Structures are given as structure tokens and as C-alpha cells.
């Protein structure tokens, strides 16, 4: 052992002799002449510049500015159903020590069994819980495994904008090429709903080619709240079949759909089970976003690719939380046909909140899109442009400037939607702000009060 207290490099130099030390130094000098540390250890170019995500920036902004109401991030500020919370508390003090140890890597046995019971009737086939379901660290990891498990260098992935911002990074991580197509708002007056955001079929068809590997379909869609119709989904499905393309169906908002809209699962369309990976989320399903458990299901042949990525990435997920979700599903499955079925009750609980927020935004001067699903509203703020001075904000995009200034002046934090567009299409999101309404009624009322007061002062 070296006990002198002197630097290890000095000790080694003395031990092996000055000549060896000089040789090492000369070798190091040659290396530094060829490349600097900054050059050698730079962020991989295929992943972009490594800029901060909107979430990192705006969470810090909330910490710095402390707005009165945060309607930015999409999580509830009220409790999940009691039976879900109690399940986890009971497991925490369970006499069974194995509930705190590793469980099956591809999914806790009881959880995958219950997920099979939940989804098999919905997709009209018996889902094998062992090789057609994978439990992941949130829907986030399910998407990651699906992309990394299928995309090779040069493969193209079609992404519908606005999109969950991790999609692009994951595609580039796999060496793939993202190709973006925006939903376009076709209605500029009167009442606007999510259905008014549509895909140009001709443009979409032109994007498919021999290099296309996957199309990502977020349905119901965040942040527009769009619920794709059967006609729209069939058009996409036919393109997938024609060009032999996989569909990554991000359906985490599957249970938050407002009547008369109906969520149609891509995997149920003709010939699509064999080429669809469907992603779900316990966080969105049970209003426990911090539990970070999600899943993917699909044909065993393509699910095998996800399992390989998962086993070499995180290997397994938190055992007690998986057990708690499994127990919660026991209760939910038993009351599936009753009004207590939380997965259907949640949308009924959120609809009045949505309507309240739409009414408030309209009265303040925004031009909101009425969400057909999910718990976000995107609202056009251009009518308020003359009431707010954005010159003090230095961001490149107008919606960043607006949301930051609005938060500072009004006390209500929202999210800039241009963060969910590719650089060539960011202008399509600049006139909007995204509001989250899965909040307590008193918080929404406070937000309404603050926005109305702000509006009156600036008329």
C-alpha cells in the first residue's frame, strides 16, 4: 500500500524510475497534440447538441419564479384511488420478504397475468402474459425498447407532430432518421376541437418508402387531445401493410377519452396485431405518475426484441410497485362493469375540469382547442399579444417568450408547444400554450382568478 500521503502519480514515478516517467509524459504529450479532451469526449453527433429539454428548463423555472399555479407538467395534484394507495402501503410492511427482492425481469408474474386479463378482451385475442407483455420503467422505457429493438442505422421513423420530445432522441440513439409530419389545424373560427387537427393523407403517404421501419402513432394524442378516427387509423394501417412497416402505438391516454369519442386500438385493425407494439402506463391509468411503471404488448416475435433491450438496460422493475399495481388491477377487473371502474370514472371526473378551463381561457382571450381526450388544452394566445410585452424575454421562439412572461406577470405556468416540434416545424407551435387541467378544483379556480385579473389589468 502507498502510505506516504503523496500523490499516486509521484509515487509511481519514483517507484518505476524517472525514465519511465518521462516516457509516459512524452506519450501523453503526443496524445494531447492529436486531440484535446473536449474533442475526444464530445457528445455524440448523432444525438444532436444535447440541449436541455423543456422539462428540465421549466421545472427549474418553477423553482426559481414560484408561480402561484403550475399548469405545466401533466400530473394530478390529488390522490389516486384509495385501494391503489393502500395496496402499496400493505406491501411495504408485508411479512413476505420476497416482495422487496428482484422479480421476473420481463414483468412481475401477477402483474402480467392481470394485464393479459385486462387487454385480451379489448384486442379480441388471448394475450400470452409471458411472451407478449413487457413491464417497463414507465411508458417511456417501453418506447425506448421498441425503438432500440427495431431501428438500425439509416432506418426511417415517421413521427407525427407535435410529439413527445423523447421520440426524436431515441430514434437518433438507434442511428435512425426521424421524419416529421405535423397535424394541421384546419379550422380558424368558431368552436375548435381536437378533431380539427388532421393529417394530410397525401403528405403522409409520400413519406413511406423502403427505408421506413416504424411510424409512431400517439393516440389519444398529447397535447392536442386528438382521438384518431377509424378512417384515419385504417389509412395509416394500410400504409403500414403496404410498405411492411411497424406501428408503435403510444396509447398511454387510452382511458381518458370524452364521449362521444371512442378510442380504437391500432392492434385491433385487420392484420395489425402482427405489426403493432402498444404502449400503456400505470401512471396515466391510475393517476400515479411517480410510480413509473408502464408496459408494452404485441406479437411475441416483435416483443422479443423489446425484451432483449430491456434485459440489458434495466433488467427488471420495482417489485413492490408492480405488486401494488397487480393488486389494484384485481379490484378494477372485479368492478369492470360497475360505475366504480376507475379507468372509466377518471374521464367523467376530468370532463368538468376540462369544460371549466375551456370557458376560462375563452373569457380571458385565448382561443382554446377543446380536448377530445387527455388532460391538456392547447390554446392560441395571439389575441393577447397586444397586452403583453415579450421584448424582455430572449428566447428564440414566441411561445417560450409568452409562457415565461405570462407566468411572471400572471402567476400561472404553462408549457410552450414548439418544444414538441422539429426545427423545421416549430413555427406551427409558436402561437399556442399548453395548459394541464388534471388539478384540484381549487387550483383551477385560483388559476382562473389570476388569469382574469391579469386580463382586466391589461385591457
XYZ file of C-alpha atoms in Angstrom:
459
model
C 0.000 0.000 0.000
C 1.058 3.612 -0.591
C 1.082 5.317 2.771
C 3.212 8.367 2.147
C 0.207 10.646 1.582
C 1.831 11.855 -1.639
C 0.010 11.844 -4.978
C -0.145 8.418 -6.592
C 1.443 9.729 -9.805
C 4.528 10.941 -7.841
C 4.824 7.637 -6.010
C 4.583 5.648 -9.245
C 7.179 7.873 -10.921
C 9.673 7.270 -8.135
C 8.924 3.566 -7.994
C 9.366 2.917 -11.718
C 12.111 5.482 -12.312
C 12.421 8.849 -13.962
C 12.986 7.337 -17.388
C 9.629 5.578 -17.297
C 8.020 8.768 -16.035
C 9.437 10.764 -18.933
C 8.261 8.142 -21.393
C 4.749 8.309 -20.002
C 4.794 12.095 -20.129
C 6.035 12.127 -23.723
C 3.357 9.650 -24.743
C 0.711 11.822 -23.087
C 2.113 14.870 -24.876
C 1.759 13.130 -28.228
C -1.862 12.226 -27.435
C -2.770 15.781 -26.500
C -1.248 17.061 -29.711
C -3.552 14.818 -31.710
C -6.756 15.608 -29.864
C -7.911 17.658 -26.902
C -10.036 16.263 -24.092
C -13.003 18.320 -25.304
C -12.734 16.872 -28.802
C -12.306 13.285 -27.711
C -15.134 13.274 -25.192
C -17.653 15.410 -27.017
C -21.325 14.473 -27.098
C -22.047 12.021 -29.965
C -23.049 13.988 -33.055
C -25.831 11.550 -33.967
C -27.711 12.649 -30.828
C -27.791 16.354 -31.659
C -26.405 19.120 -29.481
C -27.608 17.774 -26.146
C -29.653 20.846 -25.316
C -31.846 20.904 -22.208
C -35.335 19.505 -22.546
C -38.329 21.728 -21.964
C -38.989 19.774 -18.760
C -35.569 20.462 -17.281
C -35.855 24.140 -18.153
C -39.396 24.691 -16.950
C -39.114 22.665 -13.749
C -36.172 24.879 -12.852
C -38.199 27.930 -13.882
C -40.946 26.888 -11.461
C -38.356 26.517 -8.696
C -36.886 29.952 -9.478
C -40.046 32.004 -10.067
C -42.525 30.104 -7.862
C -45.719 30.728 -9.843
C -48.947 30.571 -7.852
C -50.322 27.759 -10.035
C -48.336 25.281 -12.120
C -50.426 24.067 -15.063
C -47.332 22.954 -16.939
C -46.424 19.359 -16.118
C -49.003 16.649 -16.689
C -49.577 15.105 -13.306
C -52.513 15.239 -10.877
C -52.157 17.113 -7.592
C -54.813 14.950 -5.919
C -54.756 11.399 -4.582
C -55.136 8.256 -6.633
C -57.977 5.923 -5.564
C -57.591 4.671 -2.017
C -57.378 0.985 -2.898
C -54.368 1.670 -5.111
C -52.502 3.562 -2.413
C -53.424 1.052 0.277
C -52.083 -1.787 -1.839
C -48.622 -0.234 -1.824
C -48.713 0.567 1.902
C -49.650 -3.024 2.766
C -46.877 -4.401 0.575
C -44.345 -2.128 2.277
C -44.936 -3.873 5.607
C -45.724 -7.309 4.219
C -44.372 -10.335 6.066
C -43.256 -11.769 2.737
C -39.621 -10.670 2.255
C -39.694 -11.518 -1.455
C -41.932 -8.531 -2.208
C -38.788 -6.414 -1.724
C -36.486 -8.519 -3.892
C -35.939 -8.960 -7.623
C -38.912 -10.260 -9.534
C -39.233 -11.712 -13.036
C -37.281 -9.492 -15.411
C -39.949 -9.098 -18.098
C -42.706 -8.360 -15.610
C -43.929 -9.407 -12.180
C -45.927 -12.637 -12.746
C -49.120 -11.391 -11.119
C -48.984 -8.079 -12.981
C -48.529 -9.555 -16.470
C -51.317 -12.039 -15.753
C -53.681 -9.205 -14.853
C -52.593 -7.087 -17.806
C -53.458 -10.038 -20.026
C -56.897 -10.231 -18.402
C -57.390 -6.504 -18.929
C -56.315 -6.241 -22.560
C -57.260 -9.620 -24.071
C -60.972 -8.727 -24.346
C -60.067 -5.289 -25.707
C -57.987 -6.652 -28.578
C -60.184 -9.717 -29.161
C -57.414 -12.271 -28.666
C -55.763 -14.113 -25.807
C -52.557 -12.237 -24.996
C -49.817 -14.514 -23.690
C -48.667 -12.827 -20.458
C -45.186 -14.338 -20.607
C -44.051 -13.507 -24.124
C -46.472 -10.836 -25.393
C -46.282 -8.362 -22.485
C -43.258 -6.475 -21.151
C -43.345 -4.362 -17.981
C -41.094 -1.310 -18.172
C -39.937 1.771 -16.274
C -42.912 3.845 -17.360
C -44.256 4.080 -20.880
C -41.017 5.966 -21.539
C -38.874 2.840 -21.379
C -41.384 0.830 -23.395
C -40.993 3.329 -26.240
C -37.209 3.226 -25.841
C -37.121 -0.584 -26.047
C -39.413 -0.601 -29.076
C -37.235 1.856 -30.971
C -33.842 0.494 -29.928
C -35.067 -3.044 -30.533
C -36.018 -2.437 -34.152
C -34.267 0.569 -35.649
C -30.932 0.138 -37.405
C -28.623 2.788 -38.827
C -30.367 4.596 -41.665
C -33.855 3.306 -40.878
C -36.542 5.984 -41.028
C -39.182 6.532 -38.357
C -42.234 8.670 -39.099
C -43.200 10.967 -36.228
C -46.488 12.870 -36.045
C -46.129 16.391 -34.670
C -46.499 17.696 -32.059
C -44.753 14.753 -30.418
C -43.452 13.592 -27.054
C -39.988 15.105 -27.162
C -38.096 11.907 -26.282
C -39.124 10.250 -29.572
C -36.546 12.091 -31.641
C -33.666 11.467 -29.245
C -34.454 7.761 -29.012
C -34.601 7.409 -32.788
C -31.231 9.126 -33.189
C -29.790 6.984 -30.383
C -30.542 3.943 -32.509
C -28.936 5.532 -35.559
C -32.316 6.088 -37.168
C -33.620 9.060 -39.104
C -36.770 10.772 -37.802
C -39.143 12.111 -40.436
C -41.748 14.564 -39.211
C -45.284 15.251 -40.363
C -47.437 17.772 -38.496
C -51.077 17.663 -37.595
C -52.561 20.808 -39.110
C -55.379 22.893 -37.667
C -57.942 23.205 -40.428
C -60.393 25.456 -38.591
C -59.673 29.088 -37.777
C -63.011 30.327 -36.438
C -65.870 29.131 -34.240
C -65.542 26.247 -31.814
C -62.364 24.218 -32.331
C -61.959 20.654 -31.099
C -59.139 18.142 -31.277
C -60.795 16.605 -34.339
C -59.911 19.768 -36.274
C -56.230 18.807 -36.107
C -55.718 16.430 -39.036
C -53.050 14.648 -41.045
C -52.633 15.371 -44.720
C -53.118 11.897 -46.212
C -51.239 12.656 -49.396
C -48.265 14.035 -47.482
C -48.247 11.058 -45.121
C -48.364 8.527 -47.957
C -45.406 10.233 -49.639
C -43.223 9.686 -46.575
C -43.359 5.883 -46.689
C -40.550 4.176 -48.597
C -38.289 1.131 -48.458
C -36.291 2.643 -45.563
C -39.325 3.259 -43.348
C -39.190 0.974 -40.290
C -41.728 2.454 -37.845
C -44.490 5.020 -37.622
C -45.262 6.315 -34.110
C -48.954 6.981 -33.522
C -49.767 8.693 -30.231
C -53.478 8.057 -29.811
C -55.127 9.669 -27.890
C -52.748 12.463 -28.742
C -50.776 14.709 -26.426
C -51.024 17.702 -26.480
C -53.889 18.241 -28.954
C -56.225 15.710 -27.318
C -56.980 14.238 -30.735
C -58.662 10.833 -30.886
C -57.876 9.317 -34.270
C -60.937 8.070 -36.105
C -61.289 4.571 -37.537
C -60.898 6.039 -41.018
C -57.666 7.807 -40.083
C -56.250 4.721 -38.382
C -57.192 2.473 -41.294
C -55.365 4.803 -43.677
C -52.234 4.501 -41.535
C -52.679 0.737 -41.140
C -52.976 0.225 -44.892
C -49.745 2.155 -45.430
C -48.016 0.018 -42.797
C -49.142 -3.166 -44.516
C -48.273 -1.908 -47.997
C -44.729 -0.894 -47.024
C -44.138 -3.559 -44.340
C -43.803 -1.033 -41.517
C -44.246 -1.408 -37.750
C -46.649 0.819 -35.831
C -45.560 1.959 -32.385
C -48.903 2.834 -30.793
C -48.347 5.136 -27.822
C -51.745 4.767 -26.140
C -50.953 5.904 -22.600
C -54.033 8.191 -22.527
C -56.287 5.315 -23.581
C -58.673 5.702 -20.622
C -59.043 9.485 -20.692
C -61.433 9.845 -23.639
C -64.514 12.080 -23.508
C -67.796 10.895 -25.044
C -68.909 10.647 -27.762
C -65.332 9.997 -28.844
C -64.144 6.394 -28.846
C -60.606 5.123 -28.611
C -59.826 2.492 -31.247
C -56.747 0.378 -30.612
C -54.445 0.107 -33.605
C -53.711 -3.533 -32.773
C -57.390 -4.443 -33.360
C -57.424 -3.359 -37.010
C -57.142 -6.031 -39.738
C -53.639 -7.535 -39.986
C -52.209 -5.035 -37.482
C -51.647 -7.311 -34.481
C -48.597 -8.755 -36.202
C -47.012 -5.329 -36.700
C -48.158 -3.208 -33.738
C -46.422 -2.540 -30.430
C -48.861 -0.921 -27.988
C -47.621 1.101 -25.020
C -49.591 1.688 -21.803
C -48.902 3.394 -18.489
C -49.860 2.749 -14.882
C -49.080 6.383 -14.153
C -51.723 7.608 -16.601
C -54.169 4.768 -15.869
C -54.192 5.098 -12.081
C -53.016 8.723 -11.649
C -49.719 7.649 -10.059
C -47.159 9.144 -12.430
C -44.397 8.889 -9.832
C -44.644 5.107 -9.732
C -43.010 4.947 -13.176
C -44.398 1.628 -14.340
C -45.517 1.093 -17.913
C -45.856 -1.774 -20.327
C -45.893 -2.811 -23.943
C -47.838 -5.620 -25.561
C -47.835 -7.175 -29.004
C -46.980 -10.187 -31.098
C -44.348 -12.375 -29.423
C -41.923 -12.181 -32.351
C -41.567 -8.412 -32.185
C -41.892 -8.263 -28.394
C -38.791 -10.454 -28.145
C -36.738 -7.524 -29.458
C -38.048 -5.283 -26.674
C -37.242 -7.925 -24.078
C -33.623 -8.098 -25.239
C -33.177 -4.344 -24.876
C -34.923 -4.345 -21.503
C -32.876 -7.201 -20.040
C -29.653 -5.402 -20.961
C -30.839 -1.971 -19.880
C -32.771 -2.044 -16.584
C -33.392 -5.833 -16.390
C -36.356 -5.593 -14.030
C -38.681 -3.032 -12.468
C -39.563 -2.207 -8.864
C -41.162 -5.309 -7.318
C -43.420 -3.749 -4.634
C -44.865 -1.223 -7.068
C -45.551 -3.923 -9.659
C -47.285 -5.988 -6.982
C -49.345 -2.960 -5.922
C -50.489 -2.329 -9.490
C -51.323 -6.016 -9.871
C -53.473 -5.875 -6.727
C -55.148 -2.683 -7.928
C -55.988 -4.446 -11.191
C -57.533 -7.299 -9.196
C -60.031 -4.829 -7.799
C -60.543 -2.977 -11.081
C -61.189 -6.171 -13.021
C -63.747 -7.251 -10.443
C -65.678 -3.988 -10.824
C -65.146 -3.591 -14.555
C -68.853 -3.339 -15.380
C -69.721 -1.024 -12.480
C -69.545 2.777 -12.028
C -66.619 2.214 -9.643
C -64.353 1.124 -12.507
C -61.702 3.842 -12.152
C -60.470 3.651 -15.708
C -63.821 4.902 -16.943
C -64.591 7.062 -13.913
C -61.458 9.178 -14.442
C -62.703 10.711 -17.708
C -66.041 11.534 -16.070
C -64.176 13.259 -13.245
C -61.983 15.255 -15.625
C -64.610 16.421 -18.112
C -65.984 19.225 -15.848
C -62.423 20.380 -15.244
C -61.819 20.495 -18.990
C -65.016 22.460 -19.581
C -64.165 24.905 -16.795
C -60.712 25.524 -18.237
C -62.042 25.986 -21.781
C -64.588 28.527 -20.514
C -61.952 30.402 -18.505
C -59.432 30.543 -21.332
C -62.068 31.795 -23.744
C -63.156 34.539 -21.333
C -59.569 35.660 -20.821
C -58.976 35.972 -24.559
C -57.319 32.691 -25.528
C -58.647 30.588 -28.398
C -58.596 27.040 -26.974
C -58.900 23.677 -28.669
C -61.489 21.605 -26.788
C -59.702 18.366 -25.945
C -61.447 15.161 -27.016
C -59.105 13.169 -24.756
C -56.255 13.530 -22.295
C -55.832 16.296 -19.757
C -54.243 19.088 -21.748
C -55.624 22.054 -23.636
C -53.624 23.908 -26.224
C -54.772 27.483 -26.576
C -53.906 30.098 -29.189
C -52.670 33.232 -27.367
C -52.355 35.636 -30.326
C -55.383 37.676 -29.220
C -53.383 38.557 -26.104
C -50.256 39.646 -27.959
C -51.028 43.371 -27.684
C -51.495 43.066 -23.908
C -48.127 41.553 -23.081
C -44.616 42.861 -23.738
C -42.393 39.954 -24.734
C -39.335 42.065 -25.508
C -37.771 41.341 -22.117
C -37.695 37.590 -22.833
C -34.815 36.489 -25.030
C -35.877 33.031 -26.171
C -35.858 32.233 -29.881
C -39.462 31.039 -30.094
C -42.503 33.163 -29.328
C -44.320 30.571 -27.227
C -41.315 30.303 -24.897
C -41.309 34.069 -24.504
C -45.061 34.171 -23.947
C -45.260 31.340 -21.389
C -42.359 32.726 -19.352
C -43.654 36.291 -19.331
C -47.231 35.142 -18.676
C -46.049 33.103 -15.695
C -44.123 36.021 -14.232
C -46.972 38.502 -14.695
C -49.987 36.290 -14.066
C -48.606 33.585 -11.790
C -49.812 30.687 -13.965
C -47.174 28.411 -15.504
C -47.830 26.674 -18.840
C -45.704 24.831 -21.406
C -44.573 26.058 -24.869
C -45.747 23.568 -27.544
C -42.959 24.386 -30.013
C -40.856 22.090 -27.803
C -42.827 19.231 -29.355
C -41.975 20.079 -32.967
C -38.944 19.510 -35.169
C -36.872 22.616 -36.019
C -38.482 22.961 -39.453
C -41.980 22.973 -37.975
C -41.550 24.824 -34.666
C -43.361 27.834 -36.109
C -46.552 25.730 -36.066
C -46.476 25.621 -32.261
C -45.365 29.168 -31.519
C -48.867 30.638 -31.258
C -50.026 28.235 -28.565
C -49.572 27.441 -24.871
C -50.356 24.084 -23.262
C -52.472 24.018 -20.091
C -52.833 20.935 -17.859
C -56.195 20.584 -16.097
C -55.766 17.381 -14.072
C -55.592 19.509 -10.930
C -57.711 20.120 -7.843
C -60.728 22.333 -8.439
C -59.425 24.986 -6.050
C -56.170 25.206 -8.043
C -58.061 25.578 -11.302
C -60.263 28.229 -9.677
C -57.183 30.107 -8.488
C -55.695 29.918 -11.977
C -58.931 31.284 -13.413
C -58.970 34.138 -10.887
C -55.352 35.072 -11.603
C -55.801 34.977 -15.380
C -58.958 37.078 -15.262
C -57.299 39.650 -13.008
C -54.320 39.778 -15.340
C -56.618 40.211 -18.341
C -58.574 43.086 -16.744
C -55.393 44.970 -15.857
C -54.140 44.795 -19.435
C -57.225 45.685 -21.432
